[in-house]
PDB file of C-alpha atoms in Angstrom:
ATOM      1  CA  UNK H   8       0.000   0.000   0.000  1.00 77.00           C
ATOM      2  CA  UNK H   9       2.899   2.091   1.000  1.00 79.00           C
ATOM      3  CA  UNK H  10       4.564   1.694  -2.286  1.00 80.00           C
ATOM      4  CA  UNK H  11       0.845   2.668  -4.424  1.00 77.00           C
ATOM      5  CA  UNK H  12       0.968   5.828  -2.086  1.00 78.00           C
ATOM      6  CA  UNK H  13       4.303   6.347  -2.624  1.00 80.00           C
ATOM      7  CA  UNK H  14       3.980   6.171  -6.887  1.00 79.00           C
ATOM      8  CA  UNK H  15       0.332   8.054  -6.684  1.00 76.00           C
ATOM      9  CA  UNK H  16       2.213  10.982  -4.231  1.00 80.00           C
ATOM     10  CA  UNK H  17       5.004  11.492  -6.795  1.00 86.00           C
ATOM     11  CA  UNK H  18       5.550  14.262  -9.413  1.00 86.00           C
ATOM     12  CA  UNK H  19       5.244  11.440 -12.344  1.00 85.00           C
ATOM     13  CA  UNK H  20       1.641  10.540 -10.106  1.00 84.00           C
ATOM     14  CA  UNK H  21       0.919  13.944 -10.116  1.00 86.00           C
ATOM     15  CA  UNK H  22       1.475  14.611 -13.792  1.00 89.00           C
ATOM     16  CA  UNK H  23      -0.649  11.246 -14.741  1.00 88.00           C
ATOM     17  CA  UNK H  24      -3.414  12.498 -12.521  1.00 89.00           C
ATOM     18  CA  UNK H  25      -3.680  16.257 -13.748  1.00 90.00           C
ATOM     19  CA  UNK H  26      -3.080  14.680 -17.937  1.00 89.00           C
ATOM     20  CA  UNK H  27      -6.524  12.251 -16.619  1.00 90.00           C
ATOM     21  CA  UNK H  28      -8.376  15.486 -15.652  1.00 90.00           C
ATOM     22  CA  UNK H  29      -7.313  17.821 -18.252  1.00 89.00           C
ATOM     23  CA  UNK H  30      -8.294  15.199 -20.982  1.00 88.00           C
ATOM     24  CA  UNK H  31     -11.512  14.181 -19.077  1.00 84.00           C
ATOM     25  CA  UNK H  32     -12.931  18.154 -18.979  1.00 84.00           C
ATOM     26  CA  UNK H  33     -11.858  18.517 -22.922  1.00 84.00           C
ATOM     27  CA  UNK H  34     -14.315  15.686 -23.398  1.00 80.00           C
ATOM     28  CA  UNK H  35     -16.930  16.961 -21.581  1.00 78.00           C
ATOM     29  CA  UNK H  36     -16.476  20.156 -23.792  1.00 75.00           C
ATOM     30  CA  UNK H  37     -16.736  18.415 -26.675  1.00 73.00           C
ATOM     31  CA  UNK H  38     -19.588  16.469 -25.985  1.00 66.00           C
ATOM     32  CA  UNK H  39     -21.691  19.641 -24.851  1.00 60.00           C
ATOM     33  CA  UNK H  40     -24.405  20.209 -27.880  1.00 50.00           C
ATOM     34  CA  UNK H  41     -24.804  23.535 -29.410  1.00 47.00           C
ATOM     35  CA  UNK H  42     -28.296  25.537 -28.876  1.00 45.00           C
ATOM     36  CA  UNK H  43     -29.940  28.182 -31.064  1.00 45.00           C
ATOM     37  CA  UNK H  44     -29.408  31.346 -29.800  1.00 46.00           C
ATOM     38  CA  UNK H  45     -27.444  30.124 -26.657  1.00 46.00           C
ATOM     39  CA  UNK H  46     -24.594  33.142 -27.095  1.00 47.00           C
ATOM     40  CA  UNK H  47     -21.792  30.579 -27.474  1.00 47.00           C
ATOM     41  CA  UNK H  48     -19.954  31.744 -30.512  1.00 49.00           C
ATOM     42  CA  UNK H  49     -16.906  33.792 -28.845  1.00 45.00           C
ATOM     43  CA  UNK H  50     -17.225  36.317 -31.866  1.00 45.00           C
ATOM     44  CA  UNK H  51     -20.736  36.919 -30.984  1.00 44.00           C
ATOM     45  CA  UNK H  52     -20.282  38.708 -27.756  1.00 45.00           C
ATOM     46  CA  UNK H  53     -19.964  42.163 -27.561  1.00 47.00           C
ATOM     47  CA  UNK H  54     -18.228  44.058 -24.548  1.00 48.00           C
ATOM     48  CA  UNK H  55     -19.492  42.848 -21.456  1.00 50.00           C
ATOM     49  CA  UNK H  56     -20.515  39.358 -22.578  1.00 48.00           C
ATOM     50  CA  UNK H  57     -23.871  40.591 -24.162  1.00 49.00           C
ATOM     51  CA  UNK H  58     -24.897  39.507 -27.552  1.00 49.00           C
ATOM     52  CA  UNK H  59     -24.718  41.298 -30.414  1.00 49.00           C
ATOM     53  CA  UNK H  60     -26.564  40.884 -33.711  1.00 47.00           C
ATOM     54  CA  UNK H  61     -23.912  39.428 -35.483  1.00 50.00           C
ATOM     55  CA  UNK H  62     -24.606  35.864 -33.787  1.00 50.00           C
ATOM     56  CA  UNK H  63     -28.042  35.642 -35.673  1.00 50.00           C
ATOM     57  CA  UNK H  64     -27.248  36.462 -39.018  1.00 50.00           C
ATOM     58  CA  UNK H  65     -26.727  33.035 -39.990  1.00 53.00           C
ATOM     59  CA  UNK H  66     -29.196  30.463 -40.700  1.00 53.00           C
ATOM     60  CA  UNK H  67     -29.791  28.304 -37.224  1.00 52.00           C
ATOM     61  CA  UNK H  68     -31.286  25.251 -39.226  1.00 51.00           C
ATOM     62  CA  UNK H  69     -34.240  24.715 -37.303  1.00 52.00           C
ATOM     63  CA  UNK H  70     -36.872  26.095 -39.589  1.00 50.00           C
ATOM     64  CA  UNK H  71     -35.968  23.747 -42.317  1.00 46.00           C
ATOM     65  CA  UNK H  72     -38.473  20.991 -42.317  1.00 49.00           C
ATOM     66  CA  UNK H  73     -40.759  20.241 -45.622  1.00 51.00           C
ATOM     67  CA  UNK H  74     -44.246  21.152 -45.834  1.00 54.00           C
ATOM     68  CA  UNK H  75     -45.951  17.650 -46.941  1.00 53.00           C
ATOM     69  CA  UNK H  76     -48.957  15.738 -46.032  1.00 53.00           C
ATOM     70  CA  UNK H  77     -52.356  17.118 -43.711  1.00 54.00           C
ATOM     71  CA  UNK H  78     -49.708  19.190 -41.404  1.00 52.00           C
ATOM     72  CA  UNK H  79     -49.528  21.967 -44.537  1.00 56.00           C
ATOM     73  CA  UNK H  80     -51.745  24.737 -44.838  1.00 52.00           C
ATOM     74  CA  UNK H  81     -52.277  27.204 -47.744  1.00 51.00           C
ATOM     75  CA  UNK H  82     -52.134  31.002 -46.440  1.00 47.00           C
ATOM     76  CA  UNK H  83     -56.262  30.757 -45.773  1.00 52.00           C
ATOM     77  CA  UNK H  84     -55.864  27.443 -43.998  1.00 69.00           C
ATOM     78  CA  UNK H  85     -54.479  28.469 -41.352  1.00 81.00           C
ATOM     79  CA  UNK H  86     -56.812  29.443 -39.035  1.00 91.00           C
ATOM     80  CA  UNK H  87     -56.672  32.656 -36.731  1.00 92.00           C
ATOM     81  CA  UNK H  88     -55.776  30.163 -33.533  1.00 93.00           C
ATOM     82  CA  UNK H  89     -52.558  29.568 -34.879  1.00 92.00           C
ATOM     83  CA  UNK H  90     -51.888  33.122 -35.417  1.00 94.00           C
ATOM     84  CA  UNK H  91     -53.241  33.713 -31.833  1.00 94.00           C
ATOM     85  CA  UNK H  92     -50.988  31.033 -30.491  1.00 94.00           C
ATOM     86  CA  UNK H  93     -47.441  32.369 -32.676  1.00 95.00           C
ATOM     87  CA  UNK H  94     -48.355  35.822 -31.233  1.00 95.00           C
ATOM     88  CA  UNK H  95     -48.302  35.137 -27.654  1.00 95.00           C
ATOM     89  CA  UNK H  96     -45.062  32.820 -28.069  1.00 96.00           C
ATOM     90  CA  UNK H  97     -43.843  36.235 -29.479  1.00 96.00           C
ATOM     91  CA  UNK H  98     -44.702  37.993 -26.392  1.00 95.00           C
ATOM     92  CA  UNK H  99     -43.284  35.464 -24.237  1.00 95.00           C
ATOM     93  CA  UNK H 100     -39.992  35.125 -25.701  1.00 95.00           C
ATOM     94  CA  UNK H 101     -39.043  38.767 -26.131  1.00 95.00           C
ATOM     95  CA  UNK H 102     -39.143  38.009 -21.797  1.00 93.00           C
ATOM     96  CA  UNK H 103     -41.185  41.428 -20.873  1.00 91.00           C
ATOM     97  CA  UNK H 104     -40.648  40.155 -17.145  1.00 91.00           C
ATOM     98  CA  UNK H 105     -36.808  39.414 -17.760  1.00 92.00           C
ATOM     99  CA  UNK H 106     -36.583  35.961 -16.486  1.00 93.00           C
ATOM    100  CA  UNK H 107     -33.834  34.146 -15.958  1.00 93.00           C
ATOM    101  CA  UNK H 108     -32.762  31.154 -18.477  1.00 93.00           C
ATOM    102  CA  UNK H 109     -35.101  28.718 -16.506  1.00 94.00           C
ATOM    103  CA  UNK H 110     -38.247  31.080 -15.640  1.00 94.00           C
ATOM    104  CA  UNK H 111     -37.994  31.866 -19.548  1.00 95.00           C
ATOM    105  CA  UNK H 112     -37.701  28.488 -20.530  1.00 94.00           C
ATOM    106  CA  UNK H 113     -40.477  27.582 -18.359  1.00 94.00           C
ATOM    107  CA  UNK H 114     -42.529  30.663 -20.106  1.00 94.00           C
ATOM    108  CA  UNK H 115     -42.162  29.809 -23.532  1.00 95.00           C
ATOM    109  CA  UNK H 116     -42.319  25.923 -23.131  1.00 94.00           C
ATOM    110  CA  UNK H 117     -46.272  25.610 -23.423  1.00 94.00           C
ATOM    111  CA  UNK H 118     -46.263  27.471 -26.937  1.00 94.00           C
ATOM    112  CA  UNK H 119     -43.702  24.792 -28.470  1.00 94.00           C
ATOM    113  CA  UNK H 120     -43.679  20.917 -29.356  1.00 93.00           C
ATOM    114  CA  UNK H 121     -41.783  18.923 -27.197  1.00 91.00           C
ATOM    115  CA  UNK H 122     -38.719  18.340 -29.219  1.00 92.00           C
ATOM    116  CA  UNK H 123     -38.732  22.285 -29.916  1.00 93.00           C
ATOM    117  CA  UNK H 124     -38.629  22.892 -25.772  1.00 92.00           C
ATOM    118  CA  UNK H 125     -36.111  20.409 -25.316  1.00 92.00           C
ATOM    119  CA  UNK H 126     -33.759  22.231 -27.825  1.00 93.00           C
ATOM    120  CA  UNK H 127     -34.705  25.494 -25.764  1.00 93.00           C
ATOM    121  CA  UNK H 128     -33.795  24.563 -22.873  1.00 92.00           C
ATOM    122  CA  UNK H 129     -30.377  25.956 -20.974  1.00 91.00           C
ATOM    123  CA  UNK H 130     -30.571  29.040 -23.456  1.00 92.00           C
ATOM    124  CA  UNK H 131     -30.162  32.501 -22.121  1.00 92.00           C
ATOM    125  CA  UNK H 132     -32.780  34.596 -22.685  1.00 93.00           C
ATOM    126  CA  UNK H 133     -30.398  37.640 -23.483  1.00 92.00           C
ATOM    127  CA  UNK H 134     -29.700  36.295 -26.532  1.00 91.00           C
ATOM    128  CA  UNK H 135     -32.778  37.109 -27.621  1.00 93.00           C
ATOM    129  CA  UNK H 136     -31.991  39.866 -30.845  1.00 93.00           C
ATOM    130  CA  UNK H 137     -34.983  41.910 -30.273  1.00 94.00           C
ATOM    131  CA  UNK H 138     -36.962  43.762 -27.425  1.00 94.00           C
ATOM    132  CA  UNK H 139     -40.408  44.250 -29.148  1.00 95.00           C
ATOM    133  CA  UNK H 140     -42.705  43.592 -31.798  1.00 95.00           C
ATOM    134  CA  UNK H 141     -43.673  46.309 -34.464  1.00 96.00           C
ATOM    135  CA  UNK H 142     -46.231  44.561 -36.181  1.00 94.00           C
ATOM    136  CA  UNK H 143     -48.927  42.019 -36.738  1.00 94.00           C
ATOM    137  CA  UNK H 144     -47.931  38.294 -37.297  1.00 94.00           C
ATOM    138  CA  UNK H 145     -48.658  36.719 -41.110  1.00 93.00           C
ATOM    139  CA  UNK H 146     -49.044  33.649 -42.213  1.00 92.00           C
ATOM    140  CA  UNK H 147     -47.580  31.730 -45.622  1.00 90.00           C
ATOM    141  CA  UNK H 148     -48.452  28.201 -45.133  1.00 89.00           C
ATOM    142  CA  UNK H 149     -47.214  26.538 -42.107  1.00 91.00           C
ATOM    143  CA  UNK H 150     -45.001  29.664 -40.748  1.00 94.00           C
ATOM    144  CA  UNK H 151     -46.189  32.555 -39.522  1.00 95.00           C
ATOM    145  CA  UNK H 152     -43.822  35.953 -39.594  1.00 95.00           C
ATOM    146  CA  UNK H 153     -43.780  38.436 -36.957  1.00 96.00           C
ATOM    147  CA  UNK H 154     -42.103  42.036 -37.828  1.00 97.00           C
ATOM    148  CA  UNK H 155     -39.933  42.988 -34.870  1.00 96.00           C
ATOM    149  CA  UNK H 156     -37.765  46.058 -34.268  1.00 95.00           C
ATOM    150  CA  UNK H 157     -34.416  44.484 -35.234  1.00 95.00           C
ATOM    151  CA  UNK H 158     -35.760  41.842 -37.978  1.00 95.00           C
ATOM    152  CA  UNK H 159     -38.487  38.817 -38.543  1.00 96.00           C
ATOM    153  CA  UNK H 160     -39.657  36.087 -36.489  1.00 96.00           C
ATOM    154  CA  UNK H 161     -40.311  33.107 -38.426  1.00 96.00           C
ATOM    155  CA  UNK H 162     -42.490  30.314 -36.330  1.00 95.00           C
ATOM    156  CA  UNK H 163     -43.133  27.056 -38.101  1.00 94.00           C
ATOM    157  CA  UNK H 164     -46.956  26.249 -36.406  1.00 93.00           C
ATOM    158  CA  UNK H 165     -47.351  22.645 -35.862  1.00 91.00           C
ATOM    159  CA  UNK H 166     -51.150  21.087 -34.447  1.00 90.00           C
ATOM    160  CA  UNK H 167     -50.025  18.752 -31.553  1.00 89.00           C
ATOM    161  CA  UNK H 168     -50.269  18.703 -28.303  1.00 87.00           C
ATOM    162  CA  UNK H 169     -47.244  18.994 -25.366  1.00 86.00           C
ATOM    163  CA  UNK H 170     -46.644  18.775 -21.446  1.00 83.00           C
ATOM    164  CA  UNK H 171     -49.160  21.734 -21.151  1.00 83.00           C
ATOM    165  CA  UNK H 172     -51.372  21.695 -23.685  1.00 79.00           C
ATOM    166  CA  UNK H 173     -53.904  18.477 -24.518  1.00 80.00           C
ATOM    167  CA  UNK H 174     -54.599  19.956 -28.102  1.00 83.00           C
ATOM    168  CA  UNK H 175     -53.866  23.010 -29.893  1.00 88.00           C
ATOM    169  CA  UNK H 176     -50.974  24.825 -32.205  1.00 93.00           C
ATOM    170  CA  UNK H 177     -47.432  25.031 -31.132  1.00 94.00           C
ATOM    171  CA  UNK H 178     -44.568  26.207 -32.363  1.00 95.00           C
ATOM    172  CA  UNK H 179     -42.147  23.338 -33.721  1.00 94.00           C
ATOM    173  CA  UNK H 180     -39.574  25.635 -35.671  1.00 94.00           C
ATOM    174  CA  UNK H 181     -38.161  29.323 -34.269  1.00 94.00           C
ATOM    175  CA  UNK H 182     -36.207  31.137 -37.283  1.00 95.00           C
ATOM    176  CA  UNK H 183     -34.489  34.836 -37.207  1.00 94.00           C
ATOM    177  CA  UNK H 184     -33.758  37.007 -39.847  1.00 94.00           C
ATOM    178  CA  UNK H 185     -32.059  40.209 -39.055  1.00 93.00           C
ATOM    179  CA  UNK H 186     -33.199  43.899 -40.830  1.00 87.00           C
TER     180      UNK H 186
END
C-alpha cells in the first residue's frame, strides 16, 4: 500500500493524474451540444458578454423541415388560432418580465412541441436579438412571420399537443432574420 501511495504521491503521479483530468474536462467540452441562440460563438459577444446581432445572421437550421402531407396549410388554412398562439409565443420570448434562463424556458415551453422545448432549454434569454414587436404576425403556409424592431420572427406552427397543452398549435420551428 505504502509503495501505491508512494507512486500516486510522486511528481510522475501527479502529472498522470492532472493529464486524466485535463483530458476528461476537454471531453466533456466536446460532448456539450450547441443551442440556437445560446450566445456561445466567442465572436458573438460584444463588450461585457452581451450579444450582439452578429450571432443571428446566420441560418440556425431549425426552420428547415418540408411542408408535406395534412400538417400543410395554404395562407387561408391556417386558421386565426394559430396566429393567436405564434403571437403570444412572441410575447413570451421577447421576456417582458426578464426571467432568468429557466423562468424563460419555463414561459415559452407551453407554446412549443416537445422536441422544440427540449432544444430550448439551458438558453439565455439575453440572446434574444430583439426587445419588441412592431407589427402584426402573417401567415404563408405553415409559418407565420412576426415584424420585430431588429428583424423577422419566423415560427413554423405545428397542431399537436405537449406537457401543457392536450390539443392546440405550437410552435415546432423558431427562425431569425435580421433587418
Amino acid at each position: 500500500m505504502n509503495r501505491v501511495l508512494r507512486i500516486v504521491f510522486s511528481r510522475y503521479g501527479m502529472i498522470v493524474i492532472i493529464l486524466v483530468l485535463v483530458l476528461g474536462v476537454i471531453a466533456l467540452a466536446q460532448t456539450r451540444e450547441e443551442l440556437p441562440l445560446d450566445g456561445s460563438d466567442a465572436g458573438s459577444s460584444g463588450v461585457d458578454g452581451e450579444a450582439t446581432s452578429e450571432a443571428f445572421t446566420e441560418d440556425d437550421g431549425l426552420a428547415t423541415e418540408a411542408c408535406d402531407g395534412e400538417d400543410c396549410y395554404t395562407d387561408a388554412e391556417l386558421p386565426q388560432e394559430a396566429l393567436n398562439r405564434a403571437s403570444a409565443f412572441a410575447e413570451a420570448w421577447l421576456n417582458p418580465y426578464g426571467y432568468g434562463p429557466d423562468g424563460w424556458h419555463d414561459s415559452i415551453a407551453p407554446f412549443l412541441t416537445s422536441d422544440t422545448a427540449d432544444l430550448m432549454e439551458g438558453v439565455d434569454p439575453s440572446t434574444v436579438p430583439a426587445e419588441e414587436r412592431t407589427g402584426e404576425p402573417t401567415a404563408s403556409g405553415s409559418k407565420v412571420a412576426i415584424p420585430m424592431d431588429t428583424g423577422t420572427l419566423t415560427l413554423t406552427m405545428h397542431e399537436g399537443a405537449n406537457d401543457w397543452t392536450s390539443n392546440g398549435w405550437l410552435v415546432s420551428a423558431i427562425d431569425w432574420e435580421q433587418l
